[in-house]
Amino acid sequence: MTSLVSRNPADPSDVVAEFPAPGAFAVADAVERARTAQTGWAAAGAAARSAALSSIASAVEAAAGELAGLAVREVGKPLAEARAEVARTVAIWRYYAQAPYEPTGAVHEPAAGAGLLLTRRRPHGVAGLITPWNFPLAIPTWKAAPALATGNTVVLKPAPEATASALRLAEIVRGALPDDVFTVVPGGSVEGSALVSAADVVSFTGSSATGRQVVRAATDRGIPVQAEMGGLNAAVVLPDADIDRAAAHIAAAIAGYAGQKCTATSRVIAVGTALDPLREALAEALRAVPVGDPADPATVCGPLISAPARDRVAAAAQGAQVLAEGAAADGPGWYAPPLLLDKVPAGHQLLCEEVFGPIAALLPAEDLDQAVRITNAVPYGLVTSVHTADLDAALHGLDRLDTGMIRLNAPSTGVDFHLPFGGAKSSAHGPREQGRAALDFYTAGRTYTLTPHGG
């Protein structure tokens, strides 16, 4: 039986947890048990589901310190970000605790004669969730909470690197739920494929290559599927922007959590005369980013999740000029200094692929039109940040950006969990996550025609 080993990225000799991969039959069994439990969970009613999700929020809040510490140790998340993730996790459970009371349909008049026409949304059944390691608490929550709120049961397959966090979250969640309503199945690709083959609705977050496989498999089965598959995000800086403020935002979006966010900035596009002052300000801001032990509250840029991830950052720096290099960290962990590249040639890896590390390219644009073309000239389209004091210019450019989310005078990173989340092109497939959009995804619409007996 294959073993899953979760290591501390700041100290790889520290084994956080080791688990046996259960295999495809265990996944199928978990789904069947969840399917049996789903009927009772859906029938429990709005009040019961709302109370359960509220109870989960309180339990997560009570364990906040423990959960943040586990995220620091297992995935190398800087302590300040880990605490913020736990707080967001609590808020998400509380937000969706109100969802069971939302309307599930509407009443319409028939075209002719007596009777009623009704629309109603009903749960799919078992939601199969496949989640990444970088947000080990928030991403499973923003998938599971709306699924549970709408009457589905959940089987979660977390990334192997975040197995301990997922299992601890499951212990907390299951304390408020009936048996088999929420199940975590550790594993890798075998278990993930088995879950896609058995669930009634699938939500995936991870790499583009794996996401495309998930989408194909789910589509072949004819079940609803959504996939969030990363980004190659740009920050566009116009000449009238507050350059120092923009540089601070962009440096944080490049190096925060070692760039291991799908919303991290990896391309910085300076428009016209913004180039020279931004080059200087951003280089200075990036060099000042605190790098080191993620358990230190002052740390912003901690370790990469693995040695191969660290090596990918070093490889991506080849073939361009290193304009600025951040601090190097001491210790045995998988650290990489934040990097800003200049004179990046066309076709360079950083302009084509998501590296998922603390590295970005600085690119010039003659005007806003060229900046929009550069932004759009990649396969991804998750988020773009635009920095300017001119709202007219911003609106002129924003409508032409091929990205799902646009942030004005703010970092590309950051998620408002009550709004739809998702990208365009290769960044996403299917309906949006989070907010009310999630309630629609985890339910299927039905249309009822009611006519009087004998009418």
Short mmCIF file of C-alpha atoms in Angstrom, two decimals:
data_model
loop_
_atom_site.label_atom_id
_atom_site.label_comp_id
_atom_site.label_asym_id
_atom_site.label_seq_id
_atom_site.Cartn_x
_atom_site.Cartn_y
_atom_site.Cartn_z
CA MET A 1 0.00 0.00 0.00
CA THR A 2 1.35 3.44 -0.97
CA SER A 3 2.18 5.79 1.88
CA LEU A 4 1.52 9.53 1.87
CA VAL A 5 4.12 11.55 3.73
CA SER A 6 3.51 15.15 4.75
CA ARG A 7 6.68 17.07 5.65
CA ASN A 8 7.34 20.46 7.16
CA PRO A 9 8.64 22.62 4.27
CA ALA A 10 10.67 24.73 6.71
CA ASP A 11 12.36 21.59 8.07
CA PRO A 12 11.95 18.58 5.77
CA SER A 13 13.26 16.21 8.45
CA ASP A 14 10.09 16.94 10.42
CA VAL A 15 7.45 14.45 9.25
CA VAL A 16 4.08 15.99 10.09
CA ALA A 17 2.09 12.88 9.28
CA GLU A 18 2.23 9.65 7.31
CA PHE A 19 -0.87 7.90 6.00
CA PRO A 20 -1.60 4.88 3.82
CA ALA A 21 -3.26 5.71 0.52
CA PRO A 22 -6.54 3.76 0.78
CA GLY A 23 -7.07 3.04 -2.92
CA ALA A 24 -9.99 3.31 -5.32
CA PHE A 25 -12.26 0.80 -3.53
CA ALA A 26 -12.12 2.84 -0.32
CA VAL A 27 -13.16 5.93 -2.24
CA ALA A 28 -16.09 4.10 -3.83
CA ASP A 29 -17.16 2.85 -0.40
CA ALA A 30 -16.98 6.37 1.07
CA VAL A 31 -19.13 7.71 -1.77
CA GLU A 32 -21.73 4.99 -1.31
CA ARG A 33 -21.96 5.65 2.41
CA ALA A 34 -22.27 9.38 1.69
CA ARG A 35 -25.01 8.67 -0.83
CA THR A 36 -26.95 6.69 1.77
CA ALA A 37 -26.57 9.50 4.29
CA GLN A 38 -27.56 12.19 1.79
CA THR A 39 -31.27 11.41 1.84
CA GLY A 40 -31.55 12.05 5.56
CA TRP A 41 -29.30 15.12 5.43
CA ALA A 42 -31.36 16.75 2.67
CA ALA A 43 -34.58 15.91 4.53
CA ALA A 44 -33.30 17.34 7.82
CA GLY A 45 -34.52 20.78 6.82
CA ALA A 46 -33.12 24.29 6.71
CA ALA A 47 -32.98 24.81 10.47
CA ALA A 48 -30.96 21.66 11.10
CA ARG A 49 -28.46 22.36 8.32
CA SER A 50 -28.10 25.98 9.37
CA ALA A 51 -27.49 25.03 12.99
CA ALA A 52 -24.90 22.43 11.97
CA LEU A 53 -22.89 24.89 9.89
CA SER A 54 -23.07 27.48 12.66
CA SER A 55 -21.80 24.90 15.12
CA ILE A 56 -18.91 24.06 12.79
CA ALA A 57 -17.96 27.74 12.58
CA SER A 58 -17.83 28.00 16.36
CA ALA A 59 -15.78 24.81 16.67
CA VAL A 60 -13.26 25.98 14.06
CA GLU A 61 -12.99 29.30 15.86
CA ALA A 62 -12.34 27.52 19.16
CA ALA A 63 -9.50 25.56 17.52
CA ALA A 64 -8.07 28.58 15.69
CA GLY A 65 -4.65 28.51 17.32
CA GLU A 66 -4.18 24.81 16.73
CA LEU A 67 -5.31 24.98 13.10
CA ALA A 68 -3.09 27.96 12.30
CA GLY A 69 -0.12 26.20 13.84
CA LEU A 70 -0.82 23.07 11.81
CA ALA A 71 -0.98 25.08 8.57
CA VAL A 72 2.34 26.72 9.42
CA ARG A 73 3.99 23.38 10.06
CA GLU A 74 2.41 21.32 7.28
CA VAL A 75 2.37 23.69 4.29
CA GLY A 76 4.81 26.40 5.39
CA LYS A 77 2.19 29.13 5.49
CA PRO A 78 3.49 32.25 7.31
CA LEU A 79 1.82 32.56 10.70
CA ALA A 80 0.04 35.83 9.96
CA GLU A 81 -1.48 34.35 6.79
CA ALA A 82 -2.34 31.10 8.57
CA ARG A 83 -4.26 33.01 11.23
CA ALA A 84 -6.05 34.99 8.53
CA GLU A 85 -6.96 31.79 6.71
CA VAL A 86 -8.51 30.30 9.84
CA ALA A 87 -10.50 33.49 10.41
CA ARG A 88 -11.72 33.35 6.81
CA THR A 89 -12.64 29.69 7.26
CA VAL A 90 -14.80 30.57 10.26
CA ALA A 91 -16.45 33.40 8.31
CA ILE A 92 -17.22 31.12 5.35
CA TRP A 93 -18.97 28.54 7.54
CA ARG A 94 -21.02 31.35 9.14
CA TYR A 95 -21.88 32.87 5.77
CA TYR A 96 -23.22 29.60 4.38
CA ALA A 97 -25.02 28.79 7.62
CA GLN A 98 -27.66 31.25 6.39
CA ALA A 99 -27.91 29.67 2.95
CA PRO A 100 -30.41 26.92 3.88
CA TYR A 101 -33.01 29.67 4.37
CA GLU A 102 -32.48 31.12 0.88
CA PRO A 103 -35.30 30.66 -1.65
CA THR A 104 -34.83 27.55 -3.76
CA GLY A 105 -37.17 28.49 -6.58
CA ALA A 106 -40.05 30.63 -7.80
CA VAL A 107 -43.78 30.41 -8.59
CA HIS A 108 -45.08 31.35 -12.04
CA GLU A 109 -48.51 31.72 -13.59
CA PRO A 110 -49.36 29.15 -16.29
CA ALA A 111 -49.75 30.38 -19.84
CA ALA A 112 -53.38 29.29 -19.80
CA GLY A 113 -55.82 27.64 -17.44
CA ALA A 114 -55.62 26.90 -13.75
CA GLY A 115 -52.63 25.60 -11.90
CA LEU A 116 -49.12 26.63 -10.96
CA LEU A 117 -45.69 26.51 -12.51
CA LEU A 118 -42.82 26.06 -10.04
CA THR A 119 -39.07 26.10 -10.31
CA ARG A 120 -37.01 24.50 -7.58
CA ARG A 121 -33.34 23.72 -7.02
CA ARG A 122 -32.42 20.40 -5.41
CA PRO A 123 -29.08 18.91 -4.29
CA HIS A 124 -27.16 16.68 -6.69
CA GLY A 125 -26.29 14.04 -4.08
CA VAL A 126 -22.63 13.42 -3.24
CA ALA A 127 -20.17 16.26 -3.88
CA GLY A 128 -16.65 15.07 -4.69
CA LEU A 129 -14.14 17.75 -3.75
CA ILE A 130 -10.46 17.71 -4.78
CA THR A 131 -8.43 20.44 -3.12
CA PRO A 132 -4.82 21.74 -3.18
CA TRP A 133 -2.34 22.15 -0.36
CA ASN A 134 -1.84 25.93 -0.38
CA PHE A 135 -5.09 26.84 1.39
CA PRO A 136 -5.61 23.66 3.42
CA LEU A 137 -8.59 24.98 5.38
CA ALA A 138 -10.25 27.74 3.36
CA ILE A 139 -10.53 25.98 -0.01
CA PRO A 140 -12.07 22.76 1.38
CA THR A 141 -14.44 24.99 3.35
CA TRP A 142 -15.58 27.19 0.48
CA LYS A 143 -16.40 24.04 -1.46
CA ALA A 144 -17.89 21.95 1.35
CA ALA A 145 -19.97 24.60 3.12
CA PRO A 146 -22.27 25.48 0.17
CA ALA A 147 -22.50 21.81 -0.79
CA LEU A 148 -23.65 20.88 2.70
CA ALA A 149 -25.92 23.91 3.03
CA THR A 150 -27.86 22.86 -0.04
CA GLY A 151 -28.34 19.27 1.14
CA ASN A 152 -25.47 17.42 -0.50
CA THR A 153 -23.08 15.17 1.36
CA VAL A 154 -19.33 15.58 0.83
CA VAL A 155 -16.34 13.36 0.13
CA LEU A 156 -13.10 15.38 0.17
CA LYS A 157 -9.79 14.26 -1.35
CA PRO A 158 -7.12 16.77 -0.21
CA ALA A 159 -3.64 17.16 -1.66
CA PRO A 160 -1.22 14.73 0.02
CA GLU A 161 0.87 17.64 1.33
CA ALA A 162 -2.13 18.93 3.32
CA THR A 163 -3.58 15.64 4.55
CA ALA A 164 -3.10 16.32 8.27
CA SER A 165 -4.88 19.69 8.02
CA ALA A 166 -7.80 18.16 6.12
CA LEU A 167 -8.20 15.31 8.60
CA ARG A 168 -8.15 17.69 11.55
CA LEU A 169 -10.75 19.89 9.87
CA ALA A 170 -12.84 16.78 9.24
CA GLU A 171 -12.74 15.86 12.93
CA ILE A 172 -14.13 19.28 13.77
CA VAL A 173 -16.75 19.25 11.03
CA ARG A 174 -18.00 15.73 11.76
CA GLY A 175 -18.68 16.67 15.36
CA ALA A 176 -21.67 18.70 14.14
CA LEU A 177 -22.92 16.36 11.42
CA PRO A 178 -24.57 12.94 11.11
CA ASP A 179 -22.34 10.01 10.18
CA ASP A 180 -20.99 9.92 6.60
CA VAL A 181 -22.20 13.41 5.70
CA PHE A 182 -18.62 14.68 5.51
CA THR A 183 -15.75 12.29 4.77
CA VAL A 184 -12.07 12.87 4.00
CA VAL A 185 -10.28 10.27 1.90
CA PRO A 186 -6.50 10.79 1.78
CA GLY A 187 -4.72 9.90 -1.42
CA GLY A 188 -3.14 10.86 -4.70
CA SER A 189 -4.12 10.53 -8.33
CA VAL A 190 -5.67 7.07 -7.92
CA GLU A 191 -8.04 8.24 -5.22
CA GLY A 192 -8.78 11.48 -7.07
CA SER A 193 -9.72 9.62 -10.25
CA ALA A 194 -11.91 7.23 -8.27
CA LEU A 195 -13.76 10.15 -6.68
CA VAL A 196 -14.45 11.77 -10.05
CA SER A 197 -15.73 8.41 -11.27
CA ALA A 198 -18.21 8.01 -8.40
CA ALA A 199 -19.45 11.43 -7.20
CA ASP A 200 -22.58 13.21 -8.45
CA VAL A 201 -20.95 16.65 -8.73
CA VAL A 202 -17.23 17.51 -8.73
CA SER A 203 -15.30 20.60 -7.72
CA PHE A 204 -11.54 20.74 -8.32
CA THR A 205 -8.76 23.21 -7.57
CA GLY A 206 -5.22 22.48 -8.71
CA SER A 207 -2.95 22.37 -11.74
CA SER A 208 -4.13 22.90 -15.30
CA ALA A 209 -2.96 19.48 -16.45
CA THR A 210 -4.84 17.62 -13.72
CA GLY A 211 -7.83 19.93 -13.98
CA ARG A 212 -8.27 19.15 -17.67
CA GLN A 213 -8.28 15.44 -16.87
CA VAL A 214 -10.90 15.97 -14.17
CA VAL A 215 -13.10 18.00 -16.51
CA ARG A 216 -12.89 15.38 -19.27
CA ALA A 217 -13.71 12.51 -16.91
CA ALA A 218 -16.65 14.31 -15.29
CA THR A 219 -17.99 15.53 -18.62
CA ASP A 220 -17.85 12.02 -20.04
CA ARG A 221 -20.04 10.93 -17.12
CA GLY A 222 -22.44 13.84 -17.69
CA ILE A 223 -22.09 15.26 -14.17
CA PRO A 224 -21.61 18.93 -13.22
CA VAL A 225 -17.96 19.94 -12.79
CA GLN A 226 -16.04 23.08 -12.00
CA ALA A 227 -12.27 23.43 -12.05
CA GLU A 228 -10.05 26.29 -10.90
CA MET A 229 -6.66 25.83 -12.53
CA GLY A 230 -4.33 28.68 -11.70
CA GLY A 231 -3.20 31.91 -13.23
CA LEU A 232 -0.39 33.90 -14.80
CA ASN A 233 -1.54 37.15 -13.33
CA ALA A 234 -0.51 40.67 -14.30
CA ALA A 235 -0.30 43.95 -12.40
CA VAL A 236 -0.71 46.94 -14.72
CA VAL A 237 0.73 50.22 -13.44
CA LEU A 238 -0.17 53.50 -15.19
CA PRO A 239 1.99 56.65 -14.95
CA ASP A 240 -0.44 58.45 -12.65
CA ALA A 241 -0.49 55.66 -10.06
CA ASP A 242 0.84 56.09 -6.55
CA ILE A 243 4.06 54.26 -7.42
CA ASP A 244 5.22 53.52 -3.89
CA ARG A 245 1.81 52.17 -2.89
CA ALA A 246 1.56 50.11 -6.07
CA ALA A 247 5.06 48.71 -5.50
CA ALA A 248 4.16 47.68 -1.95
CA HIS A 249 1.00 45.91 -3.15
CA ILE A 250 2.77 44.17 -5.99
CA ALA A 251 5.76 43.05 -3.88
CA ALA A 252 3.36 41.46 -1.40
CA ALA A 253 1.48 39.75 -4.25
CA ILE A 254 4.73 38.38 -5.70
CA ALA A 255 6.37 37.16 -2.51
CA GLY A 256 3.57 36.62 0.01
CA TYR A 257 3.46 32.91 0.98
CA ALA A 258 6.40 32.50 -1.43
CA GLY A 259 4.12 33.23 -4.39
CA GLN A 260 2.20 30.00 -3.82
CA LYS A 261 -1.24 31.39 -4.62
CA CYS A 262 -3.15 31.10 -7.87
CA THR A 263 -3.78 34.85 -7.53
CA ALA A 264 -0.10 35.80 -7.08
CA THR A 265 1.39 38.40 -9.43
CA SER A 266 3.94 37.01 -11.88
CA ARG A 267 3.96 39.77 -14.53
CA VAL A 268 4.29 43.48 -13.80
CA ILE A 269 3.42 45.73 -16.75
CA ALA A 270 4.63 49.34 -16.44
CA VAL A 271 2.92 51.77 -18.81
CA GLY A 272 4.95 54.61 -20.34
CA THR A 273 6.79 56.78 -17.87
CA ALA A 274 5.80 54.54 -14.95
CA LEU A 275 8.62 52.13 -15.90
CA ASP A 276 11.66 53.79 -14.35
CA PRO A 277 10.15 54.84 -11.01
CA LEU A 278 8.33 51.50 -10.67
CA ARG A 279 11.49 49.54 -11.44
CA GLU A 280 13.28 51.28 -8.58
CA ALA A 281 10.38 51.21 -6.10
CA LEU A 282 9.44 47.59 -6.76
CA ALA A 283 13.02 46.37 -6.53
CA GLU A 284 13.38 48.11 -3.18
CA ALA A 285 10.05 46.77 -1.90
CA LEU A 286 10.89 43.21 -2.94
CA ARG A 287 14.31 43.29 -1.27
CA ALA A 288 12.59 44.40 1.95
CA VAL A 289 10.12 41.48 2.09
CA PRO A 290 10.80 39.49 5.29
CA VAL A 291 11.89 35.97 4.33
CA GLY A 292 12.32 33.14 6.81
CA ASP A 293 10.72 30.79 9.30
CA PRO A 294 6.94 30.72 8.71
CA ALA A 295 6.38 30.40 12.46
CA ASP A 296 7.83 33.92 12.92
CA PRO A 297 4.92 36.40 12.94
CA ALA A 298 7.04 38.86 10.93
CA THR A 299 7.65 36.46 8.02
CA VAL A 300 5.94 37.21 4.71
CA CYS A 301 7.83 34.83 2.39
CA GLY A 302 8.36 31.35 3.82
CA PRO A 303 9.54 28.13 2.18
CA LEU A 304 8.34 26.51 -1.03
CA ILE A 305 6.25 23.38 -0.56
CA SER A 306 8.92 21.01 -1.90
CA ALA A 307 12.42 20.77 -3.29
CA PRO A 308 11.14 20.48 -6.90
CA ALA A 309 9.03 23.63 -6.36
CA ARG A 310 12.13 25.48 -5.16
CA ASP A 311 14.12 24.24 -8.15
CA ARG A 312 11.42 25.43 -10.58
CA VAL A 313 11.84 28.98 -9.29
CA ALA A 314 15.61 28.84 -9.86
CA ALA A 315 15.09 27.43 -13.36
CA ALA A 316 12.56 30.14 -14.23
CA ALA A 317 15.14 32.84 -13.47
CA GLN A 318 17.40 31.61 -16.27
CA GLY A 319 17.54 33.56 -19.53
CA ALA A 320 16.66 36.96 -18.07
CA GLN A 321 18.33 39.69 -16.03
CA VAL A 322 17.78 39.55 -12.28
CA LEU A 323 16.78 43.09 -11.41
CA ALA A 324 16.20 42.48 -7.70
CA GLU A 325 16.74 39.55 -5.37
CA GLY A 326 15.20 39.40 -1.93
CA ALA A 327 16.70 38.11 1.25
CA ALA A 328 17.95 34.54 1.52
CA ALA A 329 16.61 32.50 4.43
CA ASP A 330 18.66 30.49 6.87
CA GLY A 331 17.67 26.98 7.80
CA PRO A 332 17.15 23.59 6.17
CA GLY A 333 13.85 24.41 4.46
CA TRP A 334 13.00 24.68 0.78
CA TYR A 335 13.50 28.45 0.52
CA ALA A 336 13.91 30.62 -2.56
CA PRO A 337 14.58 34.37 -2.44
CA PRO A 338 11.99 36.66 -4.07
CA LEU A 339 13.10 37.58 -7.60
CA LEU A 340 12.21 40.37 -10.05
CA LEU A 341 13.36 39.79 -13.63
CA ASP A 342 14.03 42.41 -16.30
CA LYS A 343 14.71 42.11 -20.03
CA VAL A 344 12.61 38.96 -20.21
CA PRO A 345 12.58 37.62 -23.79
CA ALA A 346 9.43 36.56 -25.60
CA GLY A 347 8.66 32.91 -25.04
CA HIS A 348 10.36 32.88 -21.64
CA GLN A 349 8.89 30.35 -19.19
CA LEU A 350 7.65 33.08 -16.87
CA LEU A 351 5.56 34.57 -19.68
CA CYS A 352 3.96 31.25 -20.64
CA GLU A 353 3.63 29.05 -17.54
CA GLU A 354 2.59 29.39 -13.93
CA VAL A 355 5.78 28.89 -11.87
CA PHE A 356 4.03 29.13 -8.47
CA GLY A 357 6.87 30.82 -6.62
CA PRO A 358 8.13 34.26 -5.51
CA ILE A 359 9.22 35.41 -8.97
CA ALA A 360 7.91 37.98 -11.45
CA ALA A 361 8.85 39.68 -14.71
CA LEU A 362 8.86 43.46 -15.23
CA LEU A 363 7.55 44.32 -18.70
CA PRO A 364 7.26 47.73 -20.43
CA ALA A 365 4.20 48.91 -22.37
CA GLU A 366 3.97 52.05 -24.45
CA ASP A 367 0.35 52.74 -23.54
CA LEU A 368 -2.71 51.17 -21.95
CA ASP A 369 -3.74 49.45 -25.17
CA GLN A 370 -0.42 47.62 -25.36
CA ALA A 371 -0.63 46.78 -21.66
CA VAL A 372 -4.01 45.14 -22.26
CA ARG A 373 -2.62 43.14 -25.18
CA ILE A 374 0.34 41.94 -23.06
CA THR A 375 -1.97 41.02 -20.20
CA ASN A 376 -4.22 38.99 -22.48
CA ALA A 377 -1.39 37.28 -24.39
CA VAL A 378 -1.21 34.22 -22.10
CA PRO A 379 -3.34 31.08 -21.82
CA TYR A 380 -4.58 32.02 -18.36
CA GLY A 381 -7.07 34.65 -17.21
CA LEU A 382 -7.65 34.55 -13.47
CA VAL A 383 -7.02 38.03 -12.03
CA THR A 384 -5.43 41.33 -13.03
CA SER A 385 -4.62 44.25 -10.76
CA VAL A 386 -4.65 47.76 -12.25
CA HIS A 387 -3.01 50.69 -10.49
CA THR A 388 -4.10 54.20 -11.51
CA ALA A 389 -5.76 57.37 -10.25
CA ASP A 390 -7.71 57.79 -13.50
CA LEU A 391 -11.01 55.96 -13.29
CA ASP A 392 -11.82 56.69 -16.93
CA ALA A 393 -8.58 55.07 -18.07
CA ALA A 394 -9.17 52.14 -15.75
CA LEU A 395 -12.66 51.50 -17.06
CA HIS A 396 -11.43 51.85 -20.65
CA GLY A 397 -8.94 49.07 -20.05
CA LEU A 398 -10.84 46.88 -17.63
CA ASP A 399 -13.58 45.89 -20.06
CA ARG A 400 -11.00 44.50 -22.49
CA LEU A 401 -9.11 42.32 -20.01
CA ASP A 402 -9.63 38.58 -20.47
CA THR A 403 -9.63 37.85 -16.77
CA GLY A 404 -12.34 36.68 -14.44
CA MET A 405 -11.43 39.07 -11.63
CA ILE A 406 -10.07 42.63 -11.78
CA ARG A 407 -8.76 44.53 -8.77
CA LEU A 408 -8.23 48.27 -8.94
CA ASN A 409 -5.46 49.79 -6.77
CA ALA A 410 -5.19 46.56 -4.79
CA PRO A 411 -2.96 43.48 -4.91
CA SER A 412 -3.92 40.68 -7.27
CA THR A 413 -4.11 38.46 -4.20
CA GLY A 414 -7.10 38.55 -1.88
CA VAL A 415 -10.52 36.91 -2.10
CA ASP A 416 -13.94 38.19 -1.10
CA PHE A 417 -15.61 34.90 -0.21
CA HIS A 418 -19.14 36.26 -0.65
CA LEU A 419 -18.50 37.10 -4.34
CA PRO A 420 -18.03 34.73 -7.29
CA PHE A 421 -14.45 33.48 -7.72
CA GLY A 422 -13.02 32.17 -10.97
CA GLY A 423 -11.14 32.93 -14.13
CA ALA A 424 -11.28 32.78 -17.91
CA LYS A 425 -9.52 30.71 -20.58
CA SER A 426 -7.27 28.01 -19.07
CA SER A 427 -7.73 29.35 -15.55
CA ALA A 428 -11.14 27.84 -15.00
CA HIS A 429 -13.87 25.59 -16.31
CA GLY A 430 -17.52 25.65 -15.37
CA PRO A 431 -19.50 27.86 -12.99
CA ARG A 432 -17.90 30.19 -10.46
CA GLU A 433 -17.11 29.25 -6.88
CA GLN A 434 -18.07 31.07 -3.67
CA GLY A 435 -20.91 33.46 -2.91
CA ARG A 436 -24.41 32.68 -4.16
CA ALA A 437 -22.93 31.23 -7.35
CA ALA A 438 -21.84 28.19 -5.34
CA LEU A 439 -25.39 27.50 -4.21
CA ASP A 440 -26.46 27.24 -7.84
CA PHE A 441 -23.56 24.95 -8.74
CA TYR A 442 -24.32 22.44 -5.99
CA THR A 443 -28.01 22.21 -6.97
CA ALA A 444 -29.94 21.21 -10.08
CA GLY A 445 -32.92 23.16 -11.36
CA ARG A 446 -36.28 21.49 -11.77
CA THR A 447 -39.48 22.82 -13.34
CA TYR A 448 -42.85 21.57 -12.02
CA THR A 449 -46.23 21.93 -13.67
CA LEU A 450 -49.14 21.59 -11.24
CA THR A 451 -52.67 21.36 -12.63
CA PRO A 452 -55.93 20.74 -10.73
CA HIS A 453 -57.02 17.13 -10.43
CA GLY A 454 -59.25 16.37 -13.38
CA GLY A 455 -58.49 19.75 -14.93
#
